[in-house]
Tab-separated table of C-alpha atoms and ligand atoms in Angstrom:
chain	number	residue	atom	x	y	z
A	210	MET	CA	-40.107	0.002	35.170
A	211	ALA	CA	-39.496	-3.133	32.903
A	212	GLN	CA	-38.250	-6.530	34.988
A	213	ASP	CA	-34.976	-6.345	36.670
A	214	LEU	CA	-33.065	-8.750	34.027
A	215	PHE	CA	-29.726	-6.979	35.252
A	216	GLN	CA	-26.877	-9.147	35.355
A	217	SER	CA	-23.451	-7.990	37.220
A	218	PRO	CA	-20.125	-6.992	34.312
A	219	ASP	CA	-16.407	-9.188	35.278
A	220	TYR	CA	-14.791	-9.082	32.713
A	221	TYR	CA	-11.134	-9.346	34.165
A	222	ASN	CA	-12.701	-12.587	37.300
A	223	ILE	CA	-12.468	-10.178	39.409
A	224	ASP	CA	-14.857	-12.395	41.875
A	225	ASP	CA	-11.658	-14.565	41.807
A	226	LEU	CA	-10.804	-11.693	44.346
A	227	LEU	CA	-13.792	-12.116	46.794
A	228	THR	CA	-14.221	-14.512	48.989
A	229	GLU	CA	-17.098	-16.469	49.394
A	230	GLU	CA	-18.275	-14.385	52.223
A	231	HIS	CA	-17.827	-11.616	49.717
A	232	LYS	CA	-20.072	-13.111	47.528
A	233	LEU	CA	-22.945	-14.529	49.528
A	234	VAL	CA	-23.046	-10.830	51.058
A	235	ARG	CA	-23.330	-9.559	47.673
A	236	GLN	CA	-25.736	-12.256	46.252
A	237	ALA	CA	-28.144	-11.579	50.050
A	238	THR	CA	-28.744	-7.863	48.848
A	239	ARG	CA	-28.157	-8.185	44.479
A	240	ASP	CA	-31.551	-10.735	45.208
A	241	TRP	CA	-32.897	-7.929	47.858
A	242	VAL	CA	-33.004	-4.797	45.598
A	243	LYS	CA	-34.080	-7.618	42.577
A	244	ARG	CA	-37.287	-8.315	44.584
A	245	ASP	CA	-37.819	-5.523	46.851
A	246	VAL	CA	-36.325	-1.607	45.312
A	247	SER	CA	-36.799	-1.574	41.744
A	248	PRO	CA	-40.099	-3.205	41.798
A	249	ILE	CA	-40.881	-0.193	43.226
A	250	ILE	CA	-38.601	2.543	42.941
A	251	GLU	CA	-39.534	4.043	39.433
A	252	ASP	CA	-43.010	5.087	40.978
A	253	TYR	CA	-41.039	6.760	44.760
A	254	ALA	CA	-38.687	8.614	42.407
A	255	GLN	CA	-41.348	10.155	40.057
A	256	LYS	CA	-43.276	10.919	43.429
A	257	ALA	CA	-40.857	12.000	44.790
A	258	GLU	CA	-40.754	10.128	48.505
A	259	PHE	CA	-38.523	7.998	50.189
A	260	PRO	CA	-40.012	4.514	49.826
A	261	LYS	CA	-39.791	3.765	54.200
A	262	GLN	CA	-41.014	0.869	53.355
A	263	LEU	CA	-37.368	-0.270	52.440
A	264	ILE	CA	-35.833	0.258	56.553
A	265	LYS	CA	-36.516	-3.375	57.064
A	266	GLY	CA	-35.667	-4.822	54.610
A	267	LEU	CA	-32.187	-2.674	54.432
A	268	ALA	CA	-31.991	-3.271	58.145
A	269	GLU	CA	-31.596	-7.677	57.692
A	270	VAL	CA	-29.679	-7.141	54.471
A	271	GLY	CA	-27.230	-5.572	57.464
A	272	ALA	CA	-27.340	-2.896	55.714
A	273	PHE	CA	-26.874	-0.715	58.689
A	274	GLY	CA	-23.477	0.082	60.026
A	275	PRO	CA	-22.151	-3.048	57.653
A	276	TYR	CA	-18.442	-2.816	59.900
A	277	ILE	CA	-19.867	-2.138	62.619
A	278	PRO	CA	-18.501	-5.230	65.094
A	279	GLU	CA	-21.944	-7.426	66.387
A	280	GLU	CA	-22.314	-6.568	70.786
A	281	TYR	CA	-23.166	-3.489	69.025
A	282	GLY	CA	-26.181	-4.632	66.912
A	283	GLY	CA	-23.954	-4.778	63.658
A	284	PRO	CA	-23.337	-7.785	61.524
A	285	GLY	CA	-18.899	-6.891	61.753
A	286	LEU	CA	-18.640	-7.308	58.006
A	287	ASP	CA	-15.211	-6.058	56.042
A	288	GLN	CA	-15.044	-3.236	53.588
A	289	ILE	CA	-14.849	-4.731	51.426
A	290	SER	CA	-18.864	-6.428	52.366
A	291	TYR	CA	-19.783	-2.976	53.274
A	292	GLY	CA	-18.519	-2.163	49.691
A	293	LEU	CA	-19.724	-4.802	47.899
A	294	MET	CA	-23.037	-4.175	49.596
A	295	MET	CA	-23.122	-0.653	48.693
A	296	GLN	CA	-22.831	-1.928	44.891
A	297	GLU	CA	-25.910	-3.382	44.745
A	298	ILE	CA	-27.987	-1.055	46.731
A	299	GLU	CA	-27.226	1.559	44.781
A	300	ARG	CA	-27.355	-0.134	41.432
A	301	GLY	CA	-31.124	0.171	42.131
A	302	ASP	CA	-30.871	3.031	43.597
A	303	SER	CA	-28.404	6.071	45.135
A	304	GLY	CA	-31.005	7.330	46.841
A	305	VAL	CA	-31.727	3.587	49.001
A	306	ARG	CA	-27.702	3.654	49.370
A	307	SER	CA	-27.508	7.240	50.088
A	308	THR	CA	-29.826	6.022	53.146
A	309	CYS	CA	-27.438	3.287	53.681
A	310	SER	CA	-24.098	5.437	53.469
A	311	VAL	CA	-25.869	7.811	56.653
A	312	GLN	CA	-27.146	5.891	58.935
A	313	SER	CA	-23.422	3.948	58.781
A	314	SER	CA	-20.920	5.800	57.843
A	315	LEU	CA	-22.321	8.935	59.246
A	316	VAL	CA	-24.358	8.089	62.331
A	317	MET	CA	-23.077	4.778	63.052
A	318	TYR	CA	-19.238	5.879	62.340
A	319	PRO	CA	-18.358	8.963	64.647
A	320	ILE	CA	-20.981	7.315	68.313
A	321	TYR	CA	-18.502	3.749	67.530
A	322	ALA	CA	-15.027	5.459	66.759
A	323	TYR	CA	-15.998	9.050	68.603
A	324	GLY	CA	-18.761	7.824	71.151
A	325	ASN	CA	-18.122	6.061	74.493
A	326	GLU	CA	-19.524	2.886	76.067
A	327	GLU	CA	-22.986	4.941	77.352
A	328	GLN	CA	-23.636	6.119	73.845
A	329	ARG	CA	-22.466	3.104	72.187
A	330	LYS	CA	-25.256	0.849	73.875
A	331	LYS	CA	-28.099	3.118	73.851
A	332	TYR	CA	-28.405	3.812	69.950
A	333	LEU	CA	-25.867	1.869	67.789
A	334	PRO	CA	-28.423	-1.465	67.941
A	335	LYS	CA	-31.217	0.417	67.796
A	336	LEU	CA	-30.052	2.141	64.394
A	337	ALA	CA	-28.368	-1.302	63.732
A	338	SER	CA	-31.801	-2.263	62.912
A	339	GLY	CA	-33.705	-0.045	61.273
A	340	GLU	CA	-35.403	0.901	64.283
A	341	PHE	CA	-33.042	4.553	64.480
A	342	LEU	CA	-33.187	6.495	61.100
A	343	GLY	CA	-30.151	8.882	61.871
A	344	SER	CA	-28.888	12.159	59.759
A	345	PHE	CA	-25.299	13.737	59.355
A	346	GLY	CA	-25.003	18.362	59.252
A	347	LEU	CA	-22.223	19.140	58.479
A	348	THR	CA	-22.686	21.873	55.505
A	349	GLU	CA	-23.937	24.878	56.394
A	350	PRO	CA	-26.297	27.268	54.079
A	351	ASN	CA	-22.579	29.473	53.850
A	352	PHE	CA	-20.318	26.631	54.153
A	353	GLY	CA	-20.769	23.293	51.925
A	354	SER	CA	-16.966	23.127	50.566
A	355	ASN	CA	-15.565	25.075	53.094
A	356	PRO	CA	-17.224	23.442	56.657
A	357	GLY	CA	-14.531	24.802	58.962
A	358	GLY	CA	-16.138	28.108	58.624
A	359	MET	CA	-19.352	26.267	59.935
A	360	VAL	CA	-21.192	29.148	62.529
A	361	THR	CA	-23.114	26.707	64.499
A	362	ASN	CA	-22.267	26.991	67.390
A	363	PHE	CA	-23.419	25.720	71.506
A	364	LYS	CA	-22.768	27.488	74.893
A	365	ASP	CA	-22.478	25.907	78.160
A	366	MET	CA	-24.379	26.409	80.051
A	367	GLY	CA	-23.880	24.397	83.334
A	368	ASP	CA	-26.250	21.603	83.074
A	369	HIS	CA	-26.375	20.759	79.151
A	370	TYR	CA	-25.534	22.971	76.625
A	371	LEU	CA	-27.459	25.363	73.964
A	372	LEU	CA	-27.317	24.439	70.382
A	373	ASN	CA	-28.337	27.654	67.898
A	374	GLY	CA	-27.458	27.346	63.881
A	375	ALA	CA	-28.988	25.613	60.743
A	376	LYS	CA	-27.424	23.038	58.177
A	377	MET	CA	-28.879	22.337	54.750
A	378	TRP	CA	-28.573	19.699	52.256
A	379	ILE	CA	-29.508	16.881	54.907
A	380	SER	CA	-30.531	13.205	53.941
A	381	ASN	CA	-33.194	11.651	56.520
A	382	ALA	CA	-33.761	15.294	57.787
A	383	PRO	CA	-36.927	15.424	57.326
A	384	PHE	CA	-37.839	12.507	59.279
A	385	CYS	CA	-34.592	11.210	61.873
A	386	ASP	CA	-34.704	10.405	64.986
A	387	VAL	CA	-31.158	11.159	65.890
A	388	ALA	CA	-28.976	13.692	64.148
A	389	VAL	CA	-25.299	14.390	64.700
A	390	VAL	CA	-24.517	17.670	64.586
A	391	TRP	CA	-21.039	19.743	64.212
A	392	ALA	CA	-20.914	22.949	65.352
A	393	LYS	CA	-18.412	25.114	67.837
A	394	ASN	CA	-18.133	25.808	70.907
A	395	GLU	CA	-16.856	29.108	72.743
A	396	GLU	CA	-13.655	28.845	72.171
A	397	GLY	CA	-14.440	27.943	68.369
A	398	ARG	CA	-13.504	24.268	68.829
A	399	ILE	CA	-15.543	21.543	66.227
A	400	HIS	CA	-17.553	19.140	68.038
A	401	GLY	CA	-19.659	16.086	67.950
A	402	LEU	CA	-23.824	17.269	69.285
A	403	ILE	CA	-26.331	14.029	68.973
A	404	VAL	CA	-29.543	15.959	68.862
A	405	GLU	CA	-32.921	13.793	69.289
A	406	ARG	CA	-36.224	14.629	67.321
A	407	GLY	CA	-38.559	16.241	70.045
A	408	MET	CA	-36.227	19.028	71.432
A	409	GLU	CA	-37.450	21.744	71.590
A	410	GLY	CA	-36.719	24.607	69.623
A	411	PHE	CA	-35.005	21.403	66.954
A	412	THR	CA	-36.407	21.394	64.036
A	413	THR	CA	-37.004	19.891	60.065
A	414	PRO	CA	-37.836	21.597	56.764
A	415	GLU	CA	-37.785	18.953	54.473
A	416	THR	CA	-36.193	19.803	50.706
A	417	HIS	CA	-39.091	20.307	48.136
A	418	ASN	CA	-37.978	20.615	43.649
A	419	LYS	CA	-35.296	17.952	43.575
A	420	TRP	CA	-34.490	16.679	40.349
A	421	SER	CA	-32.767	14.708	41.677
A	422	LEU	CA	-31.991	11.772	44.316
A	423	ARG	CA	-35.986	12.267	44.087
A	424	ALA	CA	-36.638	8.518	46.415
A	425	SER	CA	-34.256	10.902	49.177
A	426	ALA	CA	-35.096	12.834	51.491
A	427	THR	CA	-33.438	15.561	51.780
A	428	GLY	CA	-34.303	18.408	54.159
A	429	GLU	CA	-32.801	20.613	56.457
A	430	LEU	CA	-31.772	21.020	60.128
A	431	VAL	CA	-32.914	23.921	62.359
A	432	PHE	CA	-31.618	24.872	65.993
A	433	ASP	CA	-33.463	27.584	68.056
A	434	ASN	CA	-31.733	27.418	71.922
A	435	VAL	CA	-31.888	23.385	71.497
A	436	LYS	CA	-31.087	22.141	74.911
A	437	VAL	CA	-28.864	19.615	74.104
A	438	PRO	CA	-28.672	17.010	77.142
A	439	LYS	CA	-24.584	17.172	77.948
A	440	GLU	CA	-23.519	13.752	78.237
A	441	ASN	CA	-24.923	13.666	74.027
A	442	LEU	CA	-21.644	15.395	73.482
A	443	LEU	CA	-18.583	12.910	71.847
A	444	PRO	CA	-16.322	12.632	73.884
A	445	ASN	CA	-13.306	11.023	72.021
A	446	LYS	CA	-12.462	12.828	68.972
A	447	SER	CA	-13.091	16.956	67.792
A	448	GLY	CA	-11.851	19.397	65.501
A	449	LEU	CA	-12.240	19.530	61.547
A	450	GLY	CA	-10.412	16.274	61.825
A	451	ALA	CA	-14.122	14.349	63.160
A	452	PRO	CA	-16.210	14.845	60.584
A	453	LEU	CA	-13.716	14.330	57.861
A	454	GLY	CA	-12.765	11.205	59.248
A	455	CYS	CA	-16.745	9.789	58.894
A	456	LEU	CA	-16.485	11.317	55.269
A	457	ASP	CA	-13.888	8.901	54.457
A	458	SER	CA	-15.977	6.255	55.616
A	459	ALA	CA	-19.191	7.287	53.329
A	460	ARG	CA	-16.889	8.330	50.255
A	461	PHE	CA	-14.800	4.663	50.344
A	462	GLY	CA	-19.281	3.431	50.145
A	463	ILE	CA	-19.973	5.664	46.926
A	464	ALA	CA	-16.597	4.593	45.467
A	465	TRP	CA	-17.716	1.154	45.627
A	466	GLY	CA	-21.416	2.157	45.159
A	467	ALA	CA	-21.252	4.701	41.981
A	468	ILE	CA	-20.258	1.783	40.134
A	469	GLY	CA	-23.692	-0.785	40.656
A	470	ALA	CA	-25.329	3.156	39.128
A	471	ALA	CA	-22.174	1.890	36.000
A	472	MET	CA	-22.889	-1.591	36.104
A	473	ASP	CA	-26.952	-1.774	35.452
A	474	CYS	CA	-26.541	1.667	32.378
A	475	TYR	CA	-24.068	-0.296	31.058
A	476	ASP	CA	-26.078	-3.889	31.371
A	477	THR	CA	-29.528	-1.712	30.131
A	478	ALA	CA	-27.829	0.021	26.957
A	479	LEU	CA	-26.515	-3.267	25.873
A	480	ARG	CA	-29.158	-5.248	26.441
A	481	TYR	CA	-31.123	-2.420	24.468
A	482	SER	CA	-28.964	-2.823	22.006
A	483	LYS	CA	-28.754	-6.108	20.775
A	484	GLU	CA	-32.410	-6.022	21.144
A	485	ARG	CA	-33.243	-2.395	19.001
A	486	ILE	CA	-33.106	-3.453	15.176
A	487	GLN	CA	-32.477	0.487	13.077
A	488	PHE	CA	-31.452	-0.543	9.354
A	489	GLY	CA	-32.073	-3.688	9.497
A	490	LYS	CA	-29.983	-4.807	11.737
A	491	PRO	CA	-29.165	-4.458	15.953
A	492	ILE	CA	-27.448	-0.621	16.946
A	493	ALA	CA	-25.254	-3.186	18.681
A	494	GLY	CA	-23.537	-3.799	15.206
A	495	PHE	CA	-22.841	-0.216	14.467
A	496	GLN	CA	-18.778	0.650	15.085
A	497	LEU	CA	-20.066	4.602	17.018
A	498	GLN	CA	-22.415	2.028	19.187
A	499	GLN	CA	-19.515	-1.243	19.742
A	500	LYS	CA	-17.247	1.758	20.923
A	501	LYS	CA	-19.006	3.846	23.949
A	502	LEU	CA	-19.708	-0.237	25.593
A	503	ALA	CA	-15.908	-1.237	24.984
A	504	GLU	CA	-15.577	2.349	26.869
A	505	MET	CA	-18.469	1.612	29.394
A	506	ILE	CA	-16.962	-2.352	30.731
A	507	THR	CA	-13.295	-0.796	30.371
A	508	GLU	CA	-13.525	1.902	32.674
A	509	ILE	CA	-15.838	-0.355	34.945
A	510	THR	CA	-13.865	-2.630	35.475
A	511	LYS	CA	-10.926	0.501	35.740
A	512	ALA	CA	-13.506	1.061	39.078
A	513	GLN	CA	-13.854	-2.543	40.119
A	514	LEU	CA	-10.317	-2.418	41.087
A	515	LEU	CA	-9.556	0.564	41.938
A	516	ALA	CA	-12.150	-0.038	44.427
A	517	TRP	CA	-11.175	-3.432	45.398
A	518	ARG	CA	-7.089	-2.221	46.011
A	519	LEU	CA	-9.143	0.116	48.591
A	520	GLY	CA	-10.881	-2.116	49.871
A	521	VAL	CA	-7.936	-4.194	51.047
A	522	LEU	CA	-6.221	-1.190	51.669
A	523	LYS	CA	-8.565	-0.358	54.280
A	524	ASN	CA	-8.998	-3.882	55.562
A	525	GLU	CA	-5.742	-3.413	56.491
A	526	GLY	CA	-6.085	-0.062	57.974
A	527	ARG	CA	-3.750	1.675	54.986
A	528	ALA	CA	-6.186	3.089	52.930
A	529	THR	CA	-5.619	7.222	53.301
A	530	SER	CA	-7.762	10.285	52.783
A	531	ALA	CA	-6.327	10.796	49.626
A	532	GLN	CA	-6.420	7.744	48.182
A	533	ILE	CA	-10.298	7.010	49.716
A	534	SER	CA	-11.147	10.782	47.945
A	535	MET	CA	-9.129	9.722	44.409
A	536	ALA	CA	-11.194	7.296	44.211
A	537	LYS	CA	-14.738	8.866	45.146
A	538	ARG	CA	-13.956	11.177	42.371
A	539	ASN	CA	-12.723	8.774	39.648
A	540	ASN	CA	-16.313	6.677	39.984
A	541	VAL	CA	-18.243	8.806	40.081
A	542	GLU	CA	-16.847	10.876	37.515
A	543	MET	CA	-16.684	7.542	35.333
A	544	ALA	CA	-20.526	6.526	36.728
A	545	ILE	CA	-22.298	9.788	35.353
A	546	LYS	CA	-20.993	10.045	32.365
A	547	ILE	CA	-21.521	6.390	30.888
A	548	ALA	CA	-25.499	7.625	32.635
A	549	ARG	CA	-25.004	10.371	29.741
A	550	GLU	CA	-23.921	7.462	26.378
A	551	ALA	CA	-26.232	4.906	28.337
A	552	ARG	CA	-29.117	7.040	28.569
A	553	GLN	CA	-28.032	8.161	24.430
A	554	ILE	CA	-27.469	4.079	23.340
A	555	LEU	CA	-31.058	4.431	23.919
A	556	GLY	CA	-32.085	6.997	22.152
A	557	GLY	CA	-36.256	8.409	22.738
A	558	MET	CA	-36.301	5.223	25.430
A	559	GLY	CA	-33.719	6.346	27.148
A	560	ILE	CA	-35.811	9.023	29.099
A	561	SER	CA	-38.461	7.308	29.405
A	562	GLY	CA	-39.180	5.775	33.126
A	563	ASP	CA	-39.386	2.872	31.416
A	564	TYR	CA	-36.385	2.570	31.861
A	565	SER	CA	-33.190	2.988	35.024
A	566	ILE	CA	-30.957	4.686	33.457
A	567	MET	CA	-32.170	9.103	33.539
A	568	ARG	CA	-32.342	8.295	37.184
A	569	HIS	CA	-29.117	6.782	37.661
A	570	MET	CA	-28.008	10.018	35.589
A	571	MET	CA	-29.967	12.901	37.897
A	572	ASN	CA	-29.000	11.186	41.183
A	573	LEU	CA	-25.088	11.321	39.927
A	574	GLU	CA	-25.826	14.413	40.330
A	575	SER	CA	-25.440	14.927	43.479
A	576	VAL	CA	-22.990	12.442	43.863
A	577	ILE	CA	-21.186	14.050	42.377
A	578	THR	CA	-21.706	16.849	44.410
A	579	TYR	CA	-22.515	15.600	47.923
A	580	GLU	CA	-19.451	14.105	50.293
A	581	GLY	CA	-17.086	16.733	48.488
A	582	THR	CA	-17.468	18.021	45.456
A	583	HIS	CA	-14.922	16.454	42.262
A	584	ASP	CA	-13.232	20.009	42.273
A	585	ILE	CA	-12.613	19.633	45.741
A	586	HIS	CA	-11.615	16.245	45.464
A	587	LEU	CA	-9.286	17.045	42.628
A	588	LEU	CA	-7.532	20.205	44.557
A	589	ILE	CA	-7.907	17.247	47.059
A	590	THR	CA	-4.937	14.846	45.669
A	591	GLY	CA	-3.573	17.850	43.883
A	592	LEU	CA	-2.156	18.501	47.479
A	593	ASP	CA	-1.466	15.293	47.998
A	594	ILE	CA	0.634	15.177	45.602
A	595	THR	CA	2.925	18.447	45.197
A	596	GLY	CA	2.624	20.043	48.859
A	597	GLU	CA	1.062	22.414	48.137
A	598	ASN	CA	-2.833	23.590	49.405
A	599	ALA	CA	-4.654	25.517	46.417
A	600	PHE	CA	-7.499	25.665	49.802
A	601	LYS	CA	-5.273	28.161	52.477
B	1844	TGC	P1	-7.367	20.722	56.507
B	1844	TGC	O1	-7.237	21.987	57.517
B	1844	TGC	O2	-6.288	20.044	55.668
B	1844	TGC	O3	-8.092	19.956	57.509
B	1844	TGC	C1	-8.665	20.053	58.812
B	1844	TGC	C2	-8.119	18.677	59.767
B	1844	TGC	O4	-8.891	17.655	59.398
B	1844	TGC	C3	-7.927	17.049	59.559
B	1844	TGC	N1	-8.091	15.958	57.979
B	1844	TGC	C4	-9.162	15.021	57.653
B	1844	TGC	N2	-9.156	14.016	58.919
B	1844	TGC	C5	-9.682	12.384	58.510
B	1844	TGC	N3	-10.300	12.383	56.887
B	1844	TGC	C6	-10.299	13.400	56.162
B	1844	TGC	N4	-10.546	13.375	55.184
B	1844	TGC	C7	-9.843	15.133	56.636
B	1844	TGC	N5	-8.631	16.454	56.363
B	1844	TGC	C8	-8.400	16.513	56.100
B	1844	TGC	C9	-6.120	17.558	58.631
B	1844	TGC	O5	-5.264	16.427	58.799
B	1844	TGC	C10	-6.587	18.305	60.575
B	1844	TGC	O6	-6.356	18.290	61.350
B	1844	TGC	P2	-5.449	18.920	62.224
B	1844	TGC	O7	-5.438	17.710	63.474
B	1844	TGC	O8	-4.452	19.489	61.722
B	1844	TGC	O9	-6.969	19.870	62.593
B	1844	TGC	O10	-9.531	21.617	56.854
B	1844	TGC	P3	-9.863	22.449	55.731
B	1844	TGC	O11	-10.623	23.281	56.847
B	1844	TGC	O12	-8.557	23.256	54.708
B	1844	TGC	O13	-10.885	22.398	54.013
B	1844	TGC	C11	-9.942	20.740	53.925
B	1844	TGC	C12	-11.061	20.200	53.164
B	1844	TGC	C13	-11.797	21.428	51.872
B	1844	TGC	C14	-10.174	18.927	51.900
B	1844	TGC	C15	-12.509	20.138	52.705
B	1844	TGC	O14	-13.545	20.670	53.895
B	1844	TGC	C16	-13.585	19.030	52.514
B	1844	TGC	O15	-13.065	18.321	52.647
B	1844	TGC	N6	-14.751	20.095	52.055
B	1844	TGC	C17	-15.979	18.767	51.857
B	1844	TGC	C18	-16.778	19.568	52.704
B	1844	TGC	C19	-17.942	17.791	52.459
B	1844	TGC	O16	-17.308	16.941	52.084
B	1844	TGC	N7	-18.395	17.459	52.896
B	1844	TGC	C20	-19.942	16.371	52.750
B	1844	TGC	C21	-20.594	17.102	53.664
B	1844	TGC	S1	-21.900	15.331	54.179
B	1844	TGC	C22	-22.390	15.097	52.804
B	1844	TGC	O17	-22.158	15.518	51.604
B	1844	TGC	C23	-23.191	14.028	52.940
B	1844	TGC	S2	-23.536	13.682	51.411
B	1844	TGC	C24	-24.236	11.825	52.395
B	1844	TGC	C25	-25.749	11.355	51.579
B	1844	TGC	O18	-26.644	11.493	51.844
B	1844	TGC	O19	-25.234	10.118	50.936
B	1845	FAD	P1	-20.279	24.616	47.456
B	1845	FAD	O1	-19.353	24.969	48.222
B	1845	FAD	O2	-20.475	26.667	47.618
B	1845	FAD	O3	-19.108	24.469	45.563
B	1845	FAD	C1	-19.763	25.641	44.732
B	1845	FAD	C2	-19.096	25.149	43.886
B	1845	FAD	O4	-17.743	25.565	44.115
B	1845	FAD	C3	-18.466	24.302	43.042
B	1845	FAD	O5	-18.760	23.293	41.751
B	1845	FAD	C4	-17.572	23.736	44.258
B	1845	FAD	O6	-16.968	22.430	43.919
B	1845	FAD	C5	-16.802	25.609	43.445
B	1845	FAD	N1	-15.708	25.119	44.536
B	1845	FAD	C6	-15.499	25.370	46.481
B	1845	FAD	N2	-15.114	25.388	47.283
B	1845	FAD	C7	-13.790	25.230	45.587
B	1845	FAD	C8	-12.260	25.951	46.265
B	1845	FAD	N3	-11.566	25.718	46.742
B	1845	FAD	N4	-11.977	26.060	44.517
B	1845	FAD	C9	-12.259	25.123	43.415
B	1845	FAD	N5	-13.494	25.171	43.221
B	1845	FAD	C10	-14.532	25.414	44.856
B	1845	FAD	N6	-24.205	17.473	53.522
B	1845	FAD	C11	-24.124	17.189	55.452
B	1845	FAD	O7	-23.661	17.306	55.936
B	1845	FAD	N7	-25.633	16.478	55.530
B	1845	FAD	C12	-25.382	15.345	54.502
B	1845	FAD	O8	-26.149	14.650	55.200
B	1845	FAD	C13	-25.462	16.090	52.996
B	1845	FAD	N8	-26.851	14.984	51.984
B	1845	FAD	C14	-26.845	15.731	51.310
B	1845	FAD	C15	-27.801	15.604	50.076
B	1845	FAD	C16	-27.909	16.119	48.773
B	1845	FAD	C17	-28.295	15.909	48.039
B	1845	FAD	C18	-27.057	17.058	47.931
B	1845	FAD	C19	-26.914	17.702	46.307
B	1845	FAD	C20	-26.088	17.590	48.942
B	1845	FAD	C21	-26.010	16.715	50.457
B	1845	FAD	N9	-25.094	17.202	51.469
B	1845	FAD	C22	-24.946	16.963	52.871
B	1845	FAD	C23	-24.196	18.878	51.242
B	1845	FAD	C24	-23.309	18.880	50.074
B	1845	FAD	O9	-22.315	18.469	50.803
B	1845	FAD	C25	-22.881	20.584	49.705
B	1845	FAD	O10	-23.311	20.405	48.440
B	1845	FAD	C26	-21.089	19.933	49.026
B	1845	FAD	O11	-20.329	19.893	49.566
B	1845	FAD	C27	-21.427	21.312	48.171
B	1845	FAD	O12	-21.478	22.321	49.064
B	1845	FAD	P2	-22.354	23.950	47.947
B	1845	FAD	O13	-23.287	22.895	47.353
B	1845	FAD	O14	-22.355	24.156	48.991
B	1845	FAD	O15	-21.254	24.300	47.105
């Protein structure tokens, strides 16, 4: 990839709304992305391989459980710091941000919020340090948007649970050490179980042939009569609301992360448009290119304000699931549209791995689908404003 010359756009002086700590967290993450992610990421995406060497650095910048308290190994930061970290990491690559979202919001969060003290002490410090990598199993082959229909189940065998079923499209699955798995008990109630690699009957085959999130490992979680110790059940919340509560946290991070991908595409296209000469002048001088760039910075600015306000609400414990859903939907759609326009500004060079835009564009095709598709989020807003439930 060409040298990382990224300069962050801030058209409305949104930095004025951030604390010194927010800016320090963002700068440290940005410096790490420039130094350790940008030089290697294109190569790993081309090879369709997760760069495992990044795990140590991600842990060091605090990207595994940014808001998990220090007593459990996290840095104990606020929600805006978490968002800014996800923005900077996704500026590098959505797949690397995916690894952090899963580890932080989908593995550490449920253990912290729904687990008991023994589970918190046993798993959280190792997940924060990157010694353990986690995955989150909700989606099944026949139940994606409708996870409440899941068929993965467990039976109480007296001294242990017996887990059967399969999850698919699971980020980090091929090399996860632990998986937070959602399954129904004999009464049909959904519970979270912590499944560890090495348990007999638990396998994690990798999913190949992806054109998107190629630098993130995706796979299945397969449970064939897996004996899960009873102490591995998350005791403090059950029902579909439990996994959906984790998604609130991950969707919040994605709402910020998508801004990073959009900023990188905009910044790359702006710089290119000033340097590329056609018809005797920089293409930045043509009205059609200016329209594209002007619309991009406008949409990025609106998304930044949406994310910042959502961060304030989340810090105050007032962000609703529907508000988080709107920000995820809006900001990911904003980013994917910007990636497509930015690619065109680069002409033929736009499809080259010498620039990050095509990789972002392909990655965002997953981001607009996972954590609730664009359609599902439209219907969540629809339900919230009309009171009419399109899912039933
Ligand atoms: P519904 O009847 O509406 O709700 C069931 C219960 O859940 C509660 N609830 C929530 N709780 C917390 N947070 C939310 N966001 C919640 N949404 C609903 C609700 O109050 C109810 O509670 P209770 O106590 O009354 O039982 O459920 P439904 O079956 O009608 O479905 C609603 C729908 C479609 C919105 C939901 O199923 C949904 O969000 N579907 C999308 C599925 C999804 O997002 N899957 C993501 C899988 S994980 C993933 O993609 C990771 S990618 C990771 C990466 O690499 O970054
Ligand atoms: P479907 O639910 O089959 O949807 C197909 C189409 O139908 C979509 O366009 C959808 O919007 C539409 N549709 C569905 N229902 C409705 C409706 N009621 N009204 C209107 N339209 C509707 N899952 C995990 O559990 N853990 C992970 O770590 C994880 N990582 C992922 C990583 C990647 C790279 C990808 C691609 C997916 C990942 N997922 C993960 C799964 C992801 O959450 C699902 O793909 C997503 O929720 C959609 O489910 P589906 O693919 O089964 O699509």
